[in-house]
Amino acid sequence: MNRYQKVWEDYLKENYFPTWVRSIKTIEYSEFKTTVLNDYDKTKDLILDMLEGDIIILKNTIPKNIVKEIRDDLHNYENSTSESDYGTTKAIPNFHIKSKRRDANEEKGTREYKIKDGYDEVGHSYYFYRWNKDQLGLFEKIEDVWNTVKIFNGLDVNQYKKNLPEDKIIDQIQIVHYTANEGEITSHCDMSRWQKTNLTVSLTKKGEDFNTGGQYFLDEVEHKVYTEDLIEIGDAPLFISTIFHGVGPTDYKGRWQLLATSIQS
């Protein structure tokens, strides 16, 4: 058993997952990886801090040239592949789909939000799964950081990698382009169970790709705490998804984000 699993389990026997952000820390990814692999006590402290509401921004998880490759490959993928929409009840192909708000007088169209979940999501999402051929090399590009995060989460490094939808828990990469002036996801929280922390790699930078909006978390007085001023291209905010969070509308080129997590199929 992964020795960090008990740290998570022991805390959650007497406590709940956090709802509000407490503070934001930055750690070089190389230091984080070394700590997780070699320093139990320091890693335990990081886990307990996150369970109290801390966000950890992992610096330099993916080189900028690799991020550019990802962005270029996604552009080509979008141009060569029609939009589709699938559920994850069976082994589906990789796909991409745009989402938009639904006007009360508008006929139902492509995937639309502000439905049962009670929040808006507007953007262009790309979904990738391990059972498909990794034509864009996405899993290979983020495997090192995702492996480290899985260990940090108390999981086996290979846990869920060979799973299919019938196994009920699967690995998924979702890349979202929050398009300029309209793309956003309003304040919400998600379930945290299997992979307890969301790994969100930033593929854009405030001041270069956009100047307003971006990723935020709510504090205990429901004030939006933005992270973008601390984030460079290739950095990855790591957070427990029960903390209320969202992405505010951006300008100029919009915002790109890669989310790697294990989800219920």
Coordinates of C-alpha atoms in Angstrom, one line a residue:
M1 CA 0.0 0.0 0.0
N2 CA 1.2 3.5 -0.8
R3 CA 2.3 5.0 2.6
Y4 CA 0.5 8.3 1.9
Q5 CA -2.8 6.6 1.6
K6 CA -3.1 6.3 5.4
V7 CA -2.4 10.0 5.8
W8 CA -5.4 10.9 3.6
E9 CA -7.6 8.2 5.3
D10 CA -6.7 9.1 8.9
Y11 CA -7.5 12.8 8.3
L12 CA -10.8 12.1 6.6
K13 CA -12.0 9.8 9.4
E14 CA -12.5 12.8 11.6
N15 CA -12.7 15.7 9.1
Y16 CA -14.2 16.8 5.8
F17 CA -12.6 17.9 2.6
P18 CA -12.0 21.6 2.4
T19 CA -14.5 24.0 0.8
W20 CA -12.5 27.3 0.8
V21 CA -9.0 28.2 -0.1
R22 CA -6.7 29.0 2.8
S23 CA -3.5 30.0 1.1
I24 CA -1.5 29.5 -2.2
K25 CA 2.0 28.1 -2.2
T26 CA 4.5 27.7 -5.1
I27 CA 7.0 24.8 -5.2
E28 CA 9.3 23.9 -8.0
Y29 CA 8.1 20.6 -9.5
S30 CA 11.6 19.0 -9.3
E31 CA 11.6 19.8 -5.5
F32 CA 8.0 18.5 -5.1
K33 CA 8.9 15.2 -6.9
T34 CA 12.0 14.7 -4.8
T35 CA 10.0 15.4 -1.6
V36 CA 7.2 13.0 -2.5
L37 CA 9.6 10.2 -3.4
N38 CA 12.0 10.6 -0.5
D39 CA 10.7 12.7 2.4
Y40 CA 7.6 11.2 4.1
D41 CA 7.3 13.7 6.9
K42 CA 7.5 16.7 4.6
T43 CA 5.1 15.2 2.1
K44 CA 2.7 14.4 5.0
D45 CA 2.8 18.1 6.0
L46 CA 2.0 19.1 2.4
I47 CA -1.0 16.7 2.3
L48 CA -2.4 18.0 5.6
D49 CA -1.9 21.6 4.4
M50 CA -3.9 20.8 1.3
L51 CA -6.6 19.2 3.4
E52 CA -6.8 22.6 5.3
G53 CA -7.4 24.4 2.0
D54 CA -4.0 25.2 0.6
I55 CA -3.4 25.3 -3.2
I56 CA 0.1 24.2 -4.4
I57 CA 1.3 25.7 -7.7
L58 CA 3.9 23.3 -9.1
K59 CA 6.4 25.4 -11.1
N60 CA 7.9 24.1 -14.4
T61 CA 6.0 20.8 -14.7
I62 CA 6.2 20.9 -18.6
P63 CA 8.8 22.8 -20.7
K64 CA 7.5 25.7 -22.7
N65 CA 8.5 24.0 -26.0
I66 CA 6.4 21.0 -25.1
V67 CA 3.4 23.2 -24.3
K68 CA 3.8 24.8 -27.8
E69 CA 3.8 21.3 -29.3
I70 CA 0.6 20.5 -27.4
R71 CA -1.1 23.7 -28.6
D72 CA 0.0 23.2 -32.2
D73 CA -1.1 19.6 -32.2
L74 CA -4.5 20.5 -30.8
H75 CA -5.0 23.1 -33.5
N76 CA -4.3 20.4 -36.2
Y77 CA -6.5 17.9 -34.4
E78 CA -9.4 20.3 -34.3
N79 CA -9.1 21.1 -37.9
S80 CA -8.9 17.5 -39.0
T81 CA -11.6 16.1 -36.6
S82 CA -15.3 16.9 -36.5
E83 CA -16.9 17.7 -33.1
S84 CA -18.5 14.8 -31.3
D85 CA -20.0 14.2 -27.9
Y86 CA -19.8 10.9 -25.9
G87 CA -20.5 9.6 -22.5
T88 CA -17.9 7.4 -20.8
T89 CA -20.0 4.3 -20.3
K90 CA -17.9 2.4 -22.9
A91 CA -14.5 2.7 -24.5
I92 CA -15.1 5.8 -26.6
P93 CA -12.7 7.5 -29.0
N94 CA -10.9 10.7 -28.2
F95 CA -13.1 13.7 -29.1
H96 CA -13.6 17.5 -28.9
I97 CA -16.8 19.5 -28.3
K98 CA -17.7 23.2 -27.8
S99 CA -20.0 24.2 -25.0
K100 CA -22.1 27.3 -24.7
R101 CA -24.8 28.9 -22.7
R102 CA -28.3 28.1 -23.8
D103 CA -30.5 31.0 -24.5
A104 CA -34.1 30.4 -23.3
N105 CA -35.4 31.0 -26.8
E106 CA -32.7 29.1 -28.6
E107 CA -33.1 25.6 -30.1
K108 CA -31.0 22.9 -28.4
G109 CA -27.6 22.8 -30.1
T110 CA -24.1 21.6 -29.2
R111 CA -23.4 20.7 -25.6
E112 CA -24.9 23.4 -23.4
Y113 CA -24.6 24.1 -19.8
K114 CA -26.3 25.6 -16.8
I115 CA -28.3 22.4 -16.5
K116 CA -28.6 20.2 -13.4
D117 CA -25.1 21.0 -12.1
G118 CA -26.1 24.6 -11.5
Y119 CA -23.1 26.2 -13.1
D120 CA -22.1 27.6 -16.6
E121 CA -19.2 26.2 -18.6
V122 CA -18.4 27.9 -21.9
G123 CA -15.4 26.8 -23.9
H124 CA -13.9 24.2 -26.3
S125 CA -13.0 20.9 -24.6
Y126 CA -10.8 18.1 -25.9
Y127 CA -11.0 14.6 -24.2
F128 CA -8.3 11.9 -24.4
Y129 CA -8.3 8.4 -22.9
R130 CA -5.5 5.8 -22.4
W131 CA -7.2 3.0 -24.3
N132 CA -6.9 5.0 -27.5
K133 CA -3.7 5.5 -29.5
D134 CA -1.9 8.5 -28.0
Q135 CA -1.4 10.2 -31.3
L136 CA -0.6 13.6 -29.8
G137 CA 1.7 12.1 -27.2
L138 CA -0.2 13.8 -24.4
F139 CA 0.0 11.0 -21.8
E140 CA 3.7 10.6 -22.5
K141 CA 4.3 14.4 -22.1
I142 CA 2.6 14.6 -18.7
E143 CA 3.3 11.1 -17.4
D144 CA 6.1 12.1 -15.0
V145 CA 4.2 14.8 -13.2
W146 CA 1.0 12.7 -13.2
N147 CA 2.8 9.7 -11.7
T148 CA 4.2 11.9 -8.9
V149 CA 0.8 13.4 -8.2
K150 CA -0.8 9.9 -8.0
I151 CA 1.8 8.9 -5.5
F152 CA 1.1 12.1 -3.5
N153 CA -2.6 11.1 -3.6
G154 CA -1.9 7.8 -1.9
L155 CA -2.4 5.8 -5.2
D156 CA -0.2 3.3 -6.9
V157 CA 1.8 4.9 -9.7
N158 CA 0.0 2.6 -12.2
Q159 CA -3.4 2.7 -10.7
Y160 CA -6.3 3.1 -13.2
K161 CA -3.9 3.2 -16.2
K162 CA -5.2 0.1 -17.8
N163 CA -8.8 0.6 -16.7
L164 CA -11.7 0.7 -19.1
P165 CA -15.1 2.3 -18.4
E166 CA -16.5 -1.0 -17.1
D167 CA -13.9 -0.8 -14.3
K168 CA -15.8 2.4 -13.1
I169 CA -12.7 4.6 -12.6
I170 CA -10.6 5.8 -15.6
D171 CA -7.8 8.3 -16.3
Q172 CA -8.9 11.3 -18.4
I173 CA -7.1 14.2 -19.9
Q174 CA -9.3 17.2 -20.6
I175 CA -7.9 20.3 -22.3
V176 CA -10.1 23.3 -22.3
H177 CA -9.8 26.5 -24.4
Y178 CA -11.7 29.2 -22.6
T179 CA -12.3 31.4 -25.6
A180 CA -11.7 35.2 -25.4
N181 CA -14.5 37.3 -23.9
E182 CA -16.9 34.4 -23.4
G183 CA -15.1 31.3 -22.1
E184 CA -15.6 30.6 -18.4
I185 CA -16.6 28.2 -15.8
T186 CA -18.6 29.7 -13.0
S187 CA -18.0 29.0 -9.3
H188 CA -18.5 25.3 -8.4
C189 CA -16.9 22.4 -6.6
D190 CA -16.4 18.8 -7.6
M191 CA -16.3 15.4 -5.9
S192 CA -12.9 14.4 -4.5
R193 CA -12.6 10.6 -4.1
W194 CA -10.1 8.6 -6.2
Q195 CA -7.5 11.1 -7.3
K196 CA -8.1 13.6 -4.6
T197 CA -6.2 16.5 -6.2
N198 CA -6.8 18.1 -9.6
L199 CA -3.7 18.5 -11.7
T200 CA -4.3 21.5 -14.0
V201 CA -1.4 22.5 -16.2
S202 CA -1.5 26.0 -17.6
L203 CA -0.9 26.3 -21.4
T204 CA -1.2 30.1 -21.4
K205 CA 0.1 33.1 -19.4
K206 CA -1.6 36.2 -18.1
G207 CA 0.1 39.2 -19.7
E208 CA 0.9 37.4 -22.9
D209 CA -2.3 35.5 -23.9
F210 CA -4.8 37.4 -21.8
N211 CA -4.9 40.3 -19.3
T212 CA -8.2 39.7 -17.3
G213 CA -9.9 36.9 -15.6
G214 CA -8.5 33.4 -15.3
Q215 CA -8.5 30.7 -12.6
Y216 CA -9.7 31.6 -9.1
F217 CA -10.7 30.0 -5.8
L218 CA -13.2 31.2 -3.2
D219 CA -12.0 32.0 0.3
E220 CA -14.1 31.7 3.4
V221 CA -15.9 35.0 2.8
E222 CA -16.5 34.0 -0.9
H223 CA -13.9 36.4 -2.2
K224 CA -12.3 35.3 -5.5
V225 CA -8.6 34.6 -5.1
Y226 CA -7.0 34.6 -8.5
T227 CA -3.8 32.5 -9.2
E228 CA -2.8 33.7 -12.6
D229 CA -0.2 36.3 -11.5
L230 CA 1.7 33.4 -10.0
I231 CA 1.5 31.1 -13.0
E232 CA 3.9 30.7 -16.0
I233 CA 3.3 28.5 -19.0
G234 CA 3.8 24.9 -17.9
D235 CA 3.1 25.5 -14.3
A236 CA 0.4 23.4 -12.7
P237 CA -2.0 24.4 -9.8
L238 CA -2.7 21.3 -7.7
F239 CA -5.8 21.5 -5.6
I240 CA -8.5 19.5 -3.9
S241 CA -11.6 19.9 -6.1
T242 CA -14.1 20.3 -3.2
I243 CA -12.7 23.9 -2.9
F244 CA -15.0 26.2 -4.8
H245 CA -13.2 27.3 -8.0
G246 CA -13.8 28.7 -11.4
V247 CA -12.4 30.5 -14.4
G248 CA -13.4 34.1 -15.1
P249 CA -13.8 35.4 -18.7
T250 CA -10.5 36.4 -20.3
D251 CA -9.7 38.8 -23.2
Y252 CA -7.3 38.7 -26.2
K253 CA -6.4 35.1 -27.0
G254 CA -8.3 33.4 -24.1
R255 CA -6.9 30.7 -21.8
W256 CA -5.9 27.1 -22.3
Q257 CA -5.7 24.5 -19.5
L258 CA -4.9 20.8 -19.3
L259 CA -6.6 18.8 -16.6
A260 CA -5.3 15.3 -15.7
T261 CA -7.4 13.3 -13.3
S262 CA -9.0 10.0 -12.5
I263 CA -12.8 10.1 -12.8
Q264 CA -15.8 7.9 -12.4
S265 CA -16.9 6.5 -15.7

